Amino acid sequence: MRSFFRKKDVVLIILIFVVLIFSILVSEKKGSKVVVQGKDFRKILSKPGTYDITENGRFLMKVEFHGNRVRVVESTCPLKLCVKTGWVGPGGTIICVPNEVIIFFEEKTDYDTVTW
């Protein structure tokens, strides 16, 4: 009677899972800086915590940054779409149009462009 998996199949599946876990761990370390950019300011968040974002003394929003994720906790905009966006990781962006604020991850790289 033939078994469902052979030894080579099991080794291949384990190898795929190891590569998958390794790629997830490596990708989480890239975007460790969050940039909060507005019309007249640019603030870089590099340490985890909760930050109040103000422009010319006027409170705009409260941003929470932990690990490899960022979210808007509180905002003065009317629809609160930036708050409803929730947690965003590297590659994601939070935009608050009424407050004119963009929140995104900035990757640490040693190169500017890659060409083929």
PDB file of C-alpha atoms in Angstrom:
ATOM      1  CA  MET A   1       0.000   0.000   0.000  1.00  0.00           C
ATOM      2  CA  ARG A   2       1.325   3.422  -0.981  1.00  0.00           C
ATOM      3  CA  SER A   3       1.465   6.236   1.600  1.00  0.00           C
ATOM      4  CA  PHE A   4       0.076   9.670   0.823  1.00  0.00           C
ATOM      5  CA  PHE A   5       3.389  11.511   1.386  1.00  0.00           C
ATOM      6  CA  ARG A   6       6.841  10.310   0.541  1.00  0.00           C
ATOM      7  CA  LYS A   7       9.956  11.364   2.463  1.00  0.00           C
ATOM      8  CA  LYS A   8      10.917  13.821  -0.289  1.00  0.00           C
ATOM      9  CA  ASP A   9       7.473  15.438  -0.113  1.00  0.00           C
ATOM     10  CA  VAL A  10       7.768  15.980   3.638  1.00  0.00           C
ATOM     11  CA  VAL A  11      11.272  17.438   3.271  1.00  0.00           C
ATOM     12  CA  LEU A  12      10.040  19.793   0.540  1.00  0.00           C
ATOM     13  CA  ILE A  13       7.091  20.972   2.656  1.00  0.00           C
ATOM     14  CA  ILE A  14       9.337  21.597   5.674  1.00  0.00           C
ATOM     15  CA  LEU A  15      11.795  23.508   3.487  1.00  0.00           C
ATOM     16  CA  ILE A  16       9.000  25.705   2.102  1.00  0.00           C
ATOM     17  CA  PHE A  17       7.794  26.534   5.636  1.00  0.00           C
ATOM     18  CA  VAL A  18      11.327  27.381   6.799  1.00  0.00           C
ATOM     19  CA  VAL A  19      11.828  29.741   3.843  1.00  0.00           C
ATOM     20  CA  LEU A  20       8.414  31.316   4.470  1.00  0.00           C
ATOM     21  CA  ILE A  21       9.088  31.947   8.169  1.00  0.00           C
ATOM     22  CA  PHE A  22      12.563  33.306   7.427  1.00  0.00           C
ATOM     23  CA  SER A  23      11.225  35.729   4.813  1.00  0.00           C
ATOM     24  CA  ILE A  24       8.565  37.008   7.229  1.00  0.00           C
ATOM     25  CA  LEU A  25      11.128  37.601   9.972  1.00  0.00           C
ATOM     26  CA  VAL A  26      13.520  39.393   7.624  1.00  0.00           C
ATOM     27  CA  SER A  27      10.813  41.600   6.101  1.00  0.00           C
ATOM     28  CA  GLU A  28       9.618  42.789   9.534  1.00  0.00           C
ATOM     29  CA  LYS A  29      12.970  44.402  10.313  1.00  0.00           C
ATOM     30  CA  LYS A  30      13.061  46.669   7.247  1.00  0.00           C
ATOM     31  CA  GLY A  31      10.474  49.347   7.970  1.00  0.00           C
ATOM     32  CA  SER A  32      11.509  50.513  11.416  1.00  0.00           C
ATOM     33  CA  LYS A  33      10.928  54.241  10.838  1.00  0.00           C
ATOM     34  CA  VAL A  34       7.518  55.846  10.427  1.00  0.00           C
ATOM     35  CA  VAL A  35       7.240  59.221   8.703  1.00  0.00           C
ATOM     36  CA  VAL A  36       4.368  61.564   9.537  1.00  0.00           C
ATOM     37  CA  GLN A  37       4.343  64.290   6.921  1.00  0.00           C
ATOM     38  CA  GLY A  38       2.051  67.285   6.757  1.00  0.00           C
ATOM     39  CA  LYS A  39       1.827  70.526   4.852  1.00  0.00           C
ATOM     40  CA  ASP A  40       4.404  72.367   6.984  1.00  0.00           C
ATOM     41  CA  PHE A  41       6.106  69.583   8.949  1.00  0.00           C
ATOM     42  CA  ARG A  42       7.793  66.173   8.741  1.00  0.00           C
ATOM     43  CA  LYS A  43       8.165  64.026  11.858  1.00  0.00           C
ATOM     44  CA  ILE A  44      10.058  60.724  11.985  1.00  0.00           C
ATOM     45  CA  LEU A  45       8.993  58.171  14.595  1.00  0.00           C
ATOM     46  CA  SER A  46      11.732  55.661  15.333  1.00  0.00           C
ATOM     47  CA  LYS A  47      10.799  54.518  18.851  1.00  0.00           C
ATOM     48  CA  PRO A  48       7.556  52.732  19.792  1.00  0.00           C
ATOM     49  CA  GLY A  49       4.980  54.799  21.626  1.00  0.00           C
ATOM     50  CA  THR A  50       2.047  57.169  21.280  1.00  0.00           C
ATOM     51  CA  TYR A  51       2.664  60.582  19.725  1.00  0.00           C
ATOM     52  CA  ASP A  52       0.568  63.745  19.497  1.00  0.00           C
ATOM     53  CA  ILE A  53       0.845  65.321  16.045  1.00  0.00           C
ATOM     54  CA  THR A  54       0.442  69.092  16.071  1.00  0.00           C
ATOM     55  CA  GLU A  55       0.869  71.794  13.464  1.00  0.00           C
ATOM     56  CA  ASN A  56       1.510  75.368  14.619  1.00  0.00           C
ATOM     57  CA  GLY A  57       0.254  74.450  18.102  1.00  0.00           C
ATOM     58  CA  ARG A  58      -3.017  72.953  16.793  1.00  0.00           C
ATOM     59  CA  PHE A  59      -3.696  69.292  17.683  1.00  0.00           C
ATOM     60  CA  LEU A  60      -4.257  67.191  14.550  1.00  0.00           C
ATOM     61  CA  MET A  61      -4.105  63.562  15.638  1.00  0.00           C
ATOM     62  CA  LYS A  62      -2.664  60.977  18.002  1.00  0.00           C
ATOM     63  CA  VAL A  63      -0.525  58.268  16.358  1.00  0.00           C
ATOM     64  CA  GLU A  64       0.432  54.936  17.957  1.00  0.00           C
ATOM     65  CA  PHE A  65       3.563  53.133  16.731  1.00  0.00           C
ATOM     66  CA  HIS A  66       4.434  49.655  18.068  1.00  0.00           C
ATOM     67  CA  GLY A  67       6.712  47.034  16.583  1.00  0.00           C
ATOM     68  CA  ASN A  68       6.231  47.120  12.870  1.00  0.00           C
ATOM     69  CA  ARG A  69       2.763  48.694  12.816  1.00  0.00           C
ATOM     70  CA  VAL A  70       1.272  52.167  13.092  1.00  0.00           C
ATOM     71  CA  ARG A  71      -2.269  53.495  13.504  1.00  0.00           C
ATOM     72  CA  VAL A  72      -4.140  56.724  14.158  1.00  0.00           C
ATOM     73  CA  VAL A  73      -5.831  56.547  17.563  1.00  0.00           C
ATOM     74  CA  GLU A  74      -7.551  59.942  17.565  1.00  0.00           C
ATOM     75  CA  SER A  75      -8.057  62.648  14.941  1.00  0.00           C
ATOM     76  CA  THR A  76      -9.801  66.001  14.544  1.00  0.00           C
ATOM     77  CA  CYS A  77     -11.073  65.231  11.027  1.00  0.00           C
ATOM     78  CA  PRO A  78     -14.873  64.908  10.639  1.00  0.00           C
ATOM     79  CA  LEU A  79     -15.227  61.393   9.136  1.00  0.00           C
ATOM     80  CA  LYS A  80     -12.346  59.754  11.065  1.00  0.00           C
ATOM     81  CA  LEU A  81     -11.374  57.593   8.059  1.00  0.00           C
ATOM     82  CA  CYS A  82      -7.736  57.656   9.171  1.00  0.00           C
ATOM     83  CA  VAL A  83      -8.779  56.199  12.549  1.00  0.00           C
ATOM     84  CA  LYS A  84     -10.960  53.557  10.860  1.00  0.00           C
ATOM     85  CA  THR A  85      -7.993  52.458   8.709  1.00  0.00           C
ATOM     86  CA  GLY A  86      -6.578  50.659  11.757  1.00  0.00           C
ATOM     87  CA  TRP A  87      -3.111  49.132  11.991  1.00  0.00           C
ATOM     88  CA  VAL A  88      -0.868  49.482   8.928  1.00  0.00           C
ATOM     89  CA  GLY A  89       2.475  47.758   8.372  1.00  0.00           C
ATOM     90  CA  PRO A  90       5.374  48.396   5.986  1.00  0.00           C
ATOM     91  CA  GLY A  91       4.105  49.144   2.505  1.00  0.00           C
ATOM     92  CA  GLY A  92       0.863  50.576   3.858  1.00  0.00           C
ATOM     93  CA  THR A  93      -0.118  54.236   4.047  1.00  0.00           C
ATOM     94  CA  ILE A  94      -2.563  56.231   6.147  1.00  0.00           C
ATOM     95  CA  ILE A  95      -3.836  59.462   4.593  1.00  0.00           C
ATOM     96  CA  CYS A  96      -5.905  62.095   6.390  1.00  0.00           C
ATOM     97  CA  VAL A  97      -7.068  64.573   3.730  1.00  0.00           C
ATOM     98  CA  PRO A  98      -8.771  67.166   6.003  1.00  0.00           C
ATOM     99  CA  ASN A  99      -5.656  67.447   8.202  1.00  0.00           C
ATOM    100  CA  GLU A 100      -3.317  67.114   5.187  1.00  0.00           C
ATOM    101  CA  VAL A 101      -1.259  64.351   6.865  1.00  0.00           C
ATOM    102  CA  ILE A 102       0.358  61.269   5.318  1.00  0.00           C
ATOM    103  CA  ILE A 103       1.780  58.440   7.452  1.00  0.00           C
ATOM    104  CA  PHE A 104       4.058  55.850   5.853  1.00  0.00           C
ATOM    105  CA  PHE A 105       7.032  53.584   6.558  1.00  0.00           C
ATOM    106  CA  GLU A 106      10.487  54.547   5.362  1.00  0.00           C
ATOM    107  CA  GLU A 107      12.816  51.625   4.764  1.00  0.00           C
ATOM    108  CA  LYS A 108      16.452  51.703   5.760  1.00  0.00           C
ATOM    109  CA  THR A 109      18.451  50.859   2.639  1.00  0.00           C
ATOM    110  CA  ASP A 110      22.012  51.430   1.529  1.00  0.00           C
ATOM    111  CA  TYR A 111      21.028  52.136  -2.066  1.00  0.00           C
ATOM    112  CA  ASP A 112      18.758  54.616  -3.832  1.00  0.00           C
ATOM    113  CA  THR A 113      17.623  52.617  -6.860  1.00  0.00           C
ATOM    114  CA  VAL A 114      17.907  49.167  -8.342  1.00  0.00           C
ATOM    115  CA  THR A 115      18.361  48.755 -12.085  1.00  0.00           C
ATOM    116  CA  TRP A 116      18.515  45.651 -14.206  1.00  0.00           C
TER     117      TRP A 116
END
